[in-house]
GROMACS .gro file of C-alpha atoms in nm:
model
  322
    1UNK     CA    1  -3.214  -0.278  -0.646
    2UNK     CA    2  -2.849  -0.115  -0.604
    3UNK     CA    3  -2.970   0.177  -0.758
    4UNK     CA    4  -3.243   0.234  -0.440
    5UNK     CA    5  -2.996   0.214  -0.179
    6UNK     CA    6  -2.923   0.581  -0.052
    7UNK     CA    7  -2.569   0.456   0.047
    8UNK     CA    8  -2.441   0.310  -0.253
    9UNK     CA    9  -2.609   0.620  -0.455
   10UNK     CA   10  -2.380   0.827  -0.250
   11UNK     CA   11  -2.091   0.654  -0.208
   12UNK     CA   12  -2.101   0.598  -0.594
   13UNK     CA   13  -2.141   0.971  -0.677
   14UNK     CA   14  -1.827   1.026  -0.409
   15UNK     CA   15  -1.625   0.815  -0.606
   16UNK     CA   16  -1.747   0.961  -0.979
   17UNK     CA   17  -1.662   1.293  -0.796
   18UNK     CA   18  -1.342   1.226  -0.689
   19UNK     CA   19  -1.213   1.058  -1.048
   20UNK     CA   20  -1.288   1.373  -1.248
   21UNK     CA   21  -1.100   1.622  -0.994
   22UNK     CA   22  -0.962   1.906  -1.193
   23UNK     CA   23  -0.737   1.889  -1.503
   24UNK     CA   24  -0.454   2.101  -1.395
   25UNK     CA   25  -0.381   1.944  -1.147
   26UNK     CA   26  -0.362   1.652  -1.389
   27UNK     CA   27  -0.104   1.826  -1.611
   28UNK     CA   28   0.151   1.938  -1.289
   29UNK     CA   29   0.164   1.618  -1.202
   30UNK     CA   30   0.294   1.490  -1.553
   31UNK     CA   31   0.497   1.824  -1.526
   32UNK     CA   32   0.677   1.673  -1.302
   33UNK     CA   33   0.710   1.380  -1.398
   34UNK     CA   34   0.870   1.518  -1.679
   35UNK     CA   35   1.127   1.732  -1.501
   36UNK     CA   36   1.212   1.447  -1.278
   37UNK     CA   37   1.327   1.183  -1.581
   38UNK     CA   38   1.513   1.551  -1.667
   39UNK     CA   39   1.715   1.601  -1.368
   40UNK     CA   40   1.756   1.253  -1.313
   41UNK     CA   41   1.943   1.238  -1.635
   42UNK     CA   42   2.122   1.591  -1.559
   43UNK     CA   43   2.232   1.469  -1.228
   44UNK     CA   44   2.320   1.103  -1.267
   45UNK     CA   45   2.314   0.984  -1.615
   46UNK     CA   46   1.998   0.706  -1.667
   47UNK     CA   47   2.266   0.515  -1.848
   48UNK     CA   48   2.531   0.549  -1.552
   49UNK     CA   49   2.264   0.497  -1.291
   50UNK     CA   50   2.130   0.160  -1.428
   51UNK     CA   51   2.456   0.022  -1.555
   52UNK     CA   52   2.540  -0.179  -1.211
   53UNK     CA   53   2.243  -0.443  -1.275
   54UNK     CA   54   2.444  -0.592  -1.491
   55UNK     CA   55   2.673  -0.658  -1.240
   56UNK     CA   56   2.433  -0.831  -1.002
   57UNK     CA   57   2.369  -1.226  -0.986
   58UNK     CA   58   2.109  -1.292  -1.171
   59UNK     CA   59   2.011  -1.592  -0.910
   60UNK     CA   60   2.041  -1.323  -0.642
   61UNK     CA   61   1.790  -1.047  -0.805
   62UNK     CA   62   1.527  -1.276  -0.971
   63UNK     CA   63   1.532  -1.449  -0.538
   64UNK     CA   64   1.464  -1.134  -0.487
   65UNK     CA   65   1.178  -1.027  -0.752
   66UNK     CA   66   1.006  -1.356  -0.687
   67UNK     CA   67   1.001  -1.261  -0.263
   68UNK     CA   68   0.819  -0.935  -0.356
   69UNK     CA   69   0.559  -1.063  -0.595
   70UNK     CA   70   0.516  -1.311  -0.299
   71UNK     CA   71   0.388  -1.032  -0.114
   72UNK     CA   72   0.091  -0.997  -0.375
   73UNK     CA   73   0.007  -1.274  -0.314
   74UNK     CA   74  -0.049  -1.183   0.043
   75UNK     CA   75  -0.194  -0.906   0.001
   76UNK     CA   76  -0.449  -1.057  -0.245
   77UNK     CA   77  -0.500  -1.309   0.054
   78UNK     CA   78  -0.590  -1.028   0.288
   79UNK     CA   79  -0.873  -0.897   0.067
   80UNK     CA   80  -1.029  -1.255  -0.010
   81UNK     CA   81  -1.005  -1.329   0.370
   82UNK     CA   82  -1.164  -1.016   0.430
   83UNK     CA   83  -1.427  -1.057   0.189
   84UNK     CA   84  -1.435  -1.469   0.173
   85UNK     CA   85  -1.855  -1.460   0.143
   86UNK     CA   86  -1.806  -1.223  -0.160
   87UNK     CA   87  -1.494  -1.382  -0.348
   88UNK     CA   88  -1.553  -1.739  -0.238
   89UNK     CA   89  -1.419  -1.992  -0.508
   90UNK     CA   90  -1.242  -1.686  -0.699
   91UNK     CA   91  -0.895  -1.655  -0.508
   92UNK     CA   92  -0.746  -1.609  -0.833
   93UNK     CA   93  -0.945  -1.309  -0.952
   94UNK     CA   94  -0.812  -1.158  -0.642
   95UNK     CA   95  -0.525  -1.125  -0.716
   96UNK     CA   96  -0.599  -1.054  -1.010
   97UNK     CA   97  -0.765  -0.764  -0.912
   98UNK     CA   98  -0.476  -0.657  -0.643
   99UNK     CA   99  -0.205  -0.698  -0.884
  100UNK     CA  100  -0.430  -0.411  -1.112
  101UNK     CA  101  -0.498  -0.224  -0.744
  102UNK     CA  102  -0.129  -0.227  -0.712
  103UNK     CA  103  -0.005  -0.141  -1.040
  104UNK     CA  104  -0.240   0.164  -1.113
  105UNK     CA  105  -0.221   0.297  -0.737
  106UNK     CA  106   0.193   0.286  -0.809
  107UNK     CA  107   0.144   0.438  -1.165
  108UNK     CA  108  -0.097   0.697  -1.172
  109UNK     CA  109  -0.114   1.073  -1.029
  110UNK     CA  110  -0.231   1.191  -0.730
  111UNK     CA  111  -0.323   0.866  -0.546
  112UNK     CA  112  -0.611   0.788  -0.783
  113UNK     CA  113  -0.483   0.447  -0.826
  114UNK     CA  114  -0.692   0.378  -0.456
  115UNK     CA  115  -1.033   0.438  -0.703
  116UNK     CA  116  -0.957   0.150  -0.884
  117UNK     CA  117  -0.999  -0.107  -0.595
  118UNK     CA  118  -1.387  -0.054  -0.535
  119UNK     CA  119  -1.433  -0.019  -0.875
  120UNK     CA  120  -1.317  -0.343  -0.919
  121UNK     CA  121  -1.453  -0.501  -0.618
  122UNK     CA  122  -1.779  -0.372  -0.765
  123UNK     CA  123  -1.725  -0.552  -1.116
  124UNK     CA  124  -1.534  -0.857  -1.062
  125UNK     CA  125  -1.715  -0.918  -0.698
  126UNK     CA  126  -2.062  -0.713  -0.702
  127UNK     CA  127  -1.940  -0.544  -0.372
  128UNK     CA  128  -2.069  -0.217  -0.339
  129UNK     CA  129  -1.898   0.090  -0.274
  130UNK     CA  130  -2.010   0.159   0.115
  131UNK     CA  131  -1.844  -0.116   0.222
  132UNK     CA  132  -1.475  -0.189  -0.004
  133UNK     CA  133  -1.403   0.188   0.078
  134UNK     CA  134  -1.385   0.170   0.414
  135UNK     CA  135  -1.240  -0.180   0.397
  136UNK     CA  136  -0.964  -0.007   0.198
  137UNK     CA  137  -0.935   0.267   0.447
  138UNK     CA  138  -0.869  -0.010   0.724
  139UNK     CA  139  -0.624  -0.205   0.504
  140UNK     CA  140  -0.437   0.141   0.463
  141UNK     CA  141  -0.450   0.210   0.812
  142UNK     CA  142  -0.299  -0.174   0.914
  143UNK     CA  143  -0.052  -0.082   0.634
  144UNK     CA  144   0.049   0.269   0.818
  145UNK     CA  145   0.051   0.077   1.188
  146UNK     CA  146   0.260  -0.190   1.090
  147UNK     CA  147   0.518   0.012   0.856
  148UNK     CA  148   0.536   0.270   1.158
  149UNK     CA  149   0.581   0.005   1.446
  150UNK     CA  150   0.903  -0.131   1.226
  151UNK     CA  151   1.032   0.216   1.197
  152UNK     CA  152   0.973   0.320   1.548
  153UNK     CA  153   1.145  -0.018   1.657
  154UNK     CA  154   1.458   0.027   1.482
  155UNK     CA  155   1.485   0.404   1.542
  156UNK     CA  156   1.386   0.422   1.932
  157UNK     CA  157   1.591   0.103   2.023
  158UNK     CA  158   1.897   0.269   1.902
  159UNK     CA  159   1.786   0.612   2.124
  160UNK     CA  160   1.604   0.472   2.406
  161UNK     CA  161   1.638   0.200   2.697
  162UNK     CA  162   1.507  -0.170   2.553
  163UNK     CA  163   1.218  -0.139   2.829
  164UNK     CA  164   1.091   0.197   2.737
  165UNK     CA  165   1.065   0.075   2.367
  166UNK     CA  166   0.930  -0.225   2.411
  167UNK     CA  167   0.643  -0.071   2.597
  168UNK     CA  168   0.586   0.253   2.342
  169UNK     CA  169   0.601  -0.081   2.128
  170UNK     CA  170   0.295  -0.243   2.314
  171UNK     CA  171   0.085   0.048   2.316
  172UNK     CA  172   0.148   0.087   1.956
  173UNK     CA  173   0.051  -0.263   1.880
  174UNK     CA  174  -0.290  -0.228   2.095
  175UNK     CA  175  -0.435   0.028   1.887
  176UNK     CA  176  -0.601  -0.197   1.595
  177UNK     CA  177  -0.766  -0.421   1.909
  178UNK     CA  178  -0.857  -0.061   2.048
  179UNK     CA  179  -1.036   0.047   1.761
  180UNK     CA  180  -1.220  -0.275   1.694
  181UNK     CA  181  -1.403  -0.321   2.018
  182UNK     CA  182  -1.488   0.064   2.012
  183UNK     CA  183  -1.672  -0.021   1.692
  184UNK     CA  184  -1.978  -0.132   1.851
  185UNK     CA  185  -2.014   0.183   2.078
  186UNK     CA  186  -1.968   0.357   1.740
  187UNK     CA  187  -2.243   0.164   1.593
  188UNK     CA  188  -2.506   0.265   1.876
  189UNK     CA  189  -2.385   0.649   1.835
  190UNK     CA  190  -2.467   0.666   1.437
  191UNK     CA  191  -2.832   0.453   1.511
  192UNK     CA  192  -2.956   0.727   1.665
  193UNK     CA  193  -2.868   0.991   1.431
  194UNK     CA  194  -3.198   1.130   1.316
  195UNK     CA  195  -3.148   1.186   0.956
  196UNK     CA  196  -3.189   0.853   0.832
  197UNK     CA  197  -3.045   0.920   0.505
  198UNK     CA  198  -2.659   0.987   0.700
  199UNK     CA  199  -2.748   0.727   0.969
  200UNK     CA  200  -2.797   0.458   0.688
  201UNK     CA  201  -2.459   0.578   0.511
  202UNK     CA  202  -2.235   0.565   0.820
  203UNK     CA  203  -2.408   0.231   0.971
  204UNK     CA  204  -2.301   0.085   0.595
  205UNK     CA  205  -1.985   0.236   0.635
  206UNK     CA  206  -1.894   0.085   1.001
  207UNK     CA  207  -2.032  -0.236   0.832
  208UNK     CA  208  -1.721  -0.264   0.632
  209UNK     CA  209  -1.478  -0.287   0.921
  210UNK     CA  210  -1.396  -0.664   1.076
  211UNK     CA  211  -1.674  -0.825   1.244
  212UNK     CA  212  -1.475  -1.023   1.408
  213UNK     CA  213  -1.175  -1.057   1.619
  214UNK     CA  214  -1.073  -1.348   1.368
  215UNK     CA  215  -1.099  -1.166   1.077
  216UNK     CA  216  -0.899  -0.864   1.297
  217UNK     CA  217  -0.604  -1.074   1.362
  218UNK     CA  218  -0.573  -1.252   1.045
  219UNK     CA  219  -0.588  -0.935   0.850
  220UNK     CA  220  -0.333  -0.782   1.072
  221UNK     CA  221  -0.087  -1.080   1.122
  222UNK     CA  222  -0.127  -1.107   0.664
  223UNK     CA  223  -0.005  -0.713   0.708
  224UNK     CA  224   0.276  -0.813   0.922
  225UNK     CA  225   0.427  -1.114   0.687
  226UNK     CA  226   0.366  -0.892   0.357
  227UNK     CA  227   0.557  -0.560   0.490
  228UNK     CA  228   0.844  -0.780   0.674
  229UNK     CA  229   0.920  -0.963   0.329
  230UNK     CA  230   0.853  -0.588   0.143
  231UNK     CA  231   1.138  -0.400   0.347
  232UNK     CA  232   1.347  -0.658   0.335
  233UNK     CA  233   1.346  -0.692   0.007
  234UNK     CA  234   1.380  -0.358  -0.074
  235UNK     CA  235   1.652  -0.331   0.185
  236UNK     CA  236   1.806  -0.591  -0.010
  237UNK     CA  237   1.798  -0.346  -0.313
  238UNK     CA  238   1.925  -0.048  -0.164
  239UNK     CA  239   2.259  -0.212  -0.020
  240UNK     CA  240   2.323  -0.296  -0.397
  241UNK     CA  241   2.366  -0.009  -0.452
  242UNK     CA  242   2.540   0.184  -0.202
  243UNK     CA  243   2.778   0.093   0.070
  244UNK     CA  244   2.533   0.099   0.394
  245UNK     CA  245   2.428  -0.173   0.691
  246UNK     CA  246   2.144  -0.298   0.712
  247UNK     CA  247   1.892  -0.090   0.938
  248UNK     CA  248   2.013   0.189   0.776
  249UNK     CA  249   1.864   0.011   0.447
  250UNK     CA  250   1.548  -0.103   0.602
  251UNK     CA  251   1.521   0.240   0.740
  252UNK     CA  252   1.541   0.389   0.428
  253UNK     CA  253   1.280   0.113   0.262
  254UNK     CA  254   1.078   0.258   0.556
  255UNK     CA  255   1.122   0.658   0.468
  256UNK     CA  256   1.026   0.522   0.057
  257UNK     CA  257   0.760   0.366   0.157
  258UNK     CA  258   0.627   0.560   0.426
  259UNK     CA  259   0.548   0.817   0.117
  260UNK     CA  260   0.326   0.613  -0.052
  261UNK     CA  261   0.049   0.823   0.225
  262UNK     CA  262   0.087   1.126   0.070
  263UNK     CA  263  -0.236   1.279  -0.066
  264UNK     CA  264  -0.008   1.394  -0.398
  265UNK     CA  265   0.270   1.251  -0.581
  266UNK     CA  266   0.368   1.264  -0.989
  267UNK     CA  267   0.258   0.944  -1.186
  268UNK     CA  268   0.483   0.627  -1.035
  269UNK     CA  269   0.563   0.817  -0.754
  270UNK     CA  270   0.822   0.996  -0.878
  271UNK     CA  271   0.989   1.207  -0.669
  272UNK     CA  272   0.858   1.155  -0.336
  273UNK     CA  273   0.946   0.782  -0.328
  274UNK     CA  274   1.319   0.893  -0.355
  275UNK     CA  275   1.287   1.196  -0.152
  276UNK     CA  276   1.188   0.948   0.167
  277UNK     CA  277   1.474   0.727   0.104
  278UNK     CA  278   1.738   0.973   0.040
  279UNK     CA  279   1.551   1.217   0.392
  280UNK     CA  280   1.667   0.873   0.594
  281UNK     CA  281   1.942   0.788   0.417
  282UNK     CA  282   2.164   1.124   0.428
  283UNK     CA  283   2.171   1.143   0.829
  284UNK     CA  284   2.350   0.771   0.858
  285UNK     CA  285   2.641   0.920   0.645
  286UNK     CA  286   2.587   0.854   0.311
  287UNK     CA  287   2.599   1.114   0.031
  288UNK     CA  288   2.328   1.268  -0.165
  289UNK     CA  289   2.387   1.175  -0.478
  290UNK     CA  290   2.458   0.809  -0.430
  291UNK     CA  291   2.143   0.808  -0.180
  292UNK     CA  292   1.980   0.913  -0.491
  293UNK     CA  293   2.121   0.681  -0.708
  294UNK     CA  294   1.972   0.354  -0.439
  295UNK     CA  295   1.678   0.559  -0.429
  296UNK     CA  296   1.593   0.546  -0.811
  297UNK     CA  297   1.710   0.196  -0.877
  298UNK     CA  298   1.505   0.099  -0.556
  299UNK     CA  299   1.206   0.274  -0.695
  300UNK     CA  300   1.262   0.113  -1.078
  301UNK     CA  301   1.233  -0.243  -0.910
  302UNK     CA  302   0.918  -0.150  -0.710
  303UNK     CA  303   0.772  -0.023  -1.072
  304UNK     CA  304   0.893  -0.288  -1.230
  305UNK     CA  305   0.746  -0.549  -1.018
  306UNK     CA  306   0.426  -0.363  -1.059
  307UNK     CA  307   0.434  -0.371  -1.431
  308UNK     CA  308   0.535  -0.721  -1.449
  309UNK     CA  309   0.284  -0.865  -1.209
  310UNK     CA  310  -0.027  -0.684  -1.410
  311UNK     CA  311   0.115  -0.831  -1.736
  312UNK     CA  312   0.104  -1.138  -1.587
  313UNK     CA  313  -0.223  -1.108  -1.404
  314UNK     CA  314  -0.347  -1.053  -1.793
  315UNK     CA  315  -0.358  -1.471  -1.831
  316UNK     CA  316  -0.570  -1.501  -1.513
  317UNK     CA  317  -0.949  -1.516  -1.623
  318UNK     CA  318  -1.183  -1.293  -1.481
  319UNK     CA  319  -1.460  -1.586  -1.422
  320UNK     CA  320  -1.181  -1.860  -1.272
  321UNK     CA  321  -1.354  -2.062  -0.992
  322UNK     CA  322  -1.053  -2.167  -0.847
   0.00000   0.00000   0.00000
């Protein structure tokens, strides 16, 4: 029975723990929230700041939406691949259950959106605790590589000789194959730990990573195609709204994005998400307040997208078998 196995006991009090952290902390988060929509509308004007989508091609924005909801779709891919015995037949719950990852991990304070995805994995899937949180942990970590290695790229080559970036490139790109094959020796390490009841948590725990250099790469090369079509995308959206080149933009995707790590931000994001852009943005020239301005309209599509995808995922059934 679940209920018997010391890991899972644990791992589920960690996670009851961890959703009832303390109230105030709750309340400055909304706090800001609040001041945020404030000084937005002090600074900018909302009505100013989202007047030029009506100026945009239609053809042009929804190309655009559609690219970036494709990249749900790949990252729903990623978990069934990752857990094909568990979801087999159920692709569609999947994403289903990523699109809800997504949306609540975008909308709600504090990065307690991440709770949602073992939750879920536990009552769509039956997959217990021990092993979707450190699955999650590894998706988050390909996430961080692969973001980082586009950032580095585009930063170093326009410091640094070609060679000399291509090979901080290659060491870069060696560290997921690094980690995997020191799982093993990581394995025999925790078996002889001599309390049984840590030894049986951590050997769970390691038990969630790939088992195999096929599951490995095809998680990695799935992180790959979903943050290449991301940044683009939202470099797309940025140069909409303020006159800038390209890296620059994908840059400044980057610096957003990068602060979706943080172990705080305000419901949505708010805040930090523009912060990153406008931090990258600023240095290549461009002005504060019209960093700002790509910033928030950047950071309204991302939300939006989130939004609209979970409303959607509302018509997929949770016991499809397709």
């Amino acid at each position: 029975m679940p209920s018997e196995d010391p890991s899972n006991e644990i791992a589920t009090s960690s996670v009851t723990a961890s959703s009832q952290r303390a109230g105030w902390q709750l309340a400055f988060a909304w706090l800001v929230f609040a001041l945020y929509v404030g000084l937005i509308e002090y600074w900018l004007g909302w009505a100013r700041l989202l007047a030029p989508w009506s100026q945009l091609d239609v053809g042009a924005v929804a190309t655009a939406l559609l690219l970036f909801l494709l990249t749900y779709a790949v990252r729903a891919h990623r978990i069934f691949d990752y857990f094909r015995d568990s979801m087999r037949g159920r692709w569609l719950v999947g994403l289903r259950l990523m699109v809800y990852h997504n949306a609540l991990n975008n909308l709600l304070p504090m990065r307690s959106g991440e709770l949602s995805f073992p939750l879920l994995m536990r009552r769509y899937f039956a997959v217990d605790y021990a092993h979707s949180l450190p699955a999650l942990l590894w998706f988050r970590l390909l996430d961080l590589h692969v973001i980082l290695l586009f950032g580095g790229i585009m930063f170093l080559g326009n410091r640094w000789h070609w060679a000399a970036t291509s090979i901080v490139a290659l060491l870069w790109l060696a560290l997921p194959y690094m980690a995997f094959t020191a799982r093993g020796a990581l394995g025999a390490v925790v078996a002889k730990v001599p309390m049984r009841r840590v030894a049986a948590i951590l050997v769970k725990a390691l038990d969630g990573l790939p088992r195999t250099q096929r599951t490995l790469w095809r998680s990695w090369l799935l992180t790959w195609l979903n943050w290449f079509v991301k940044l683009v995308v939202l470099a797309w959206v940025l140069m909409q709204f303020v006159e800038i080149d390209s890296v620059p933009a994908l840059l400044g995707a980057i610096g957003g994005e990068l602060t979706s790590v943080l172990p705080f931000h305000a419901p949505g994001g708010v805040g930090t998400y523009e912060a990153g852009i406008v931090a990258v943005l600023v240095p290549f020239g461009i002005a504060a307040k019209p960093a700002l301005n790509a910033a928030v309209n950047a950071h309204l599509f991302v939300l939006g997208a989130a939004l609209a995808s979970a409303a959607l995922a509302l018509l997929i059934p949770r016991q499809n078998a397709a």
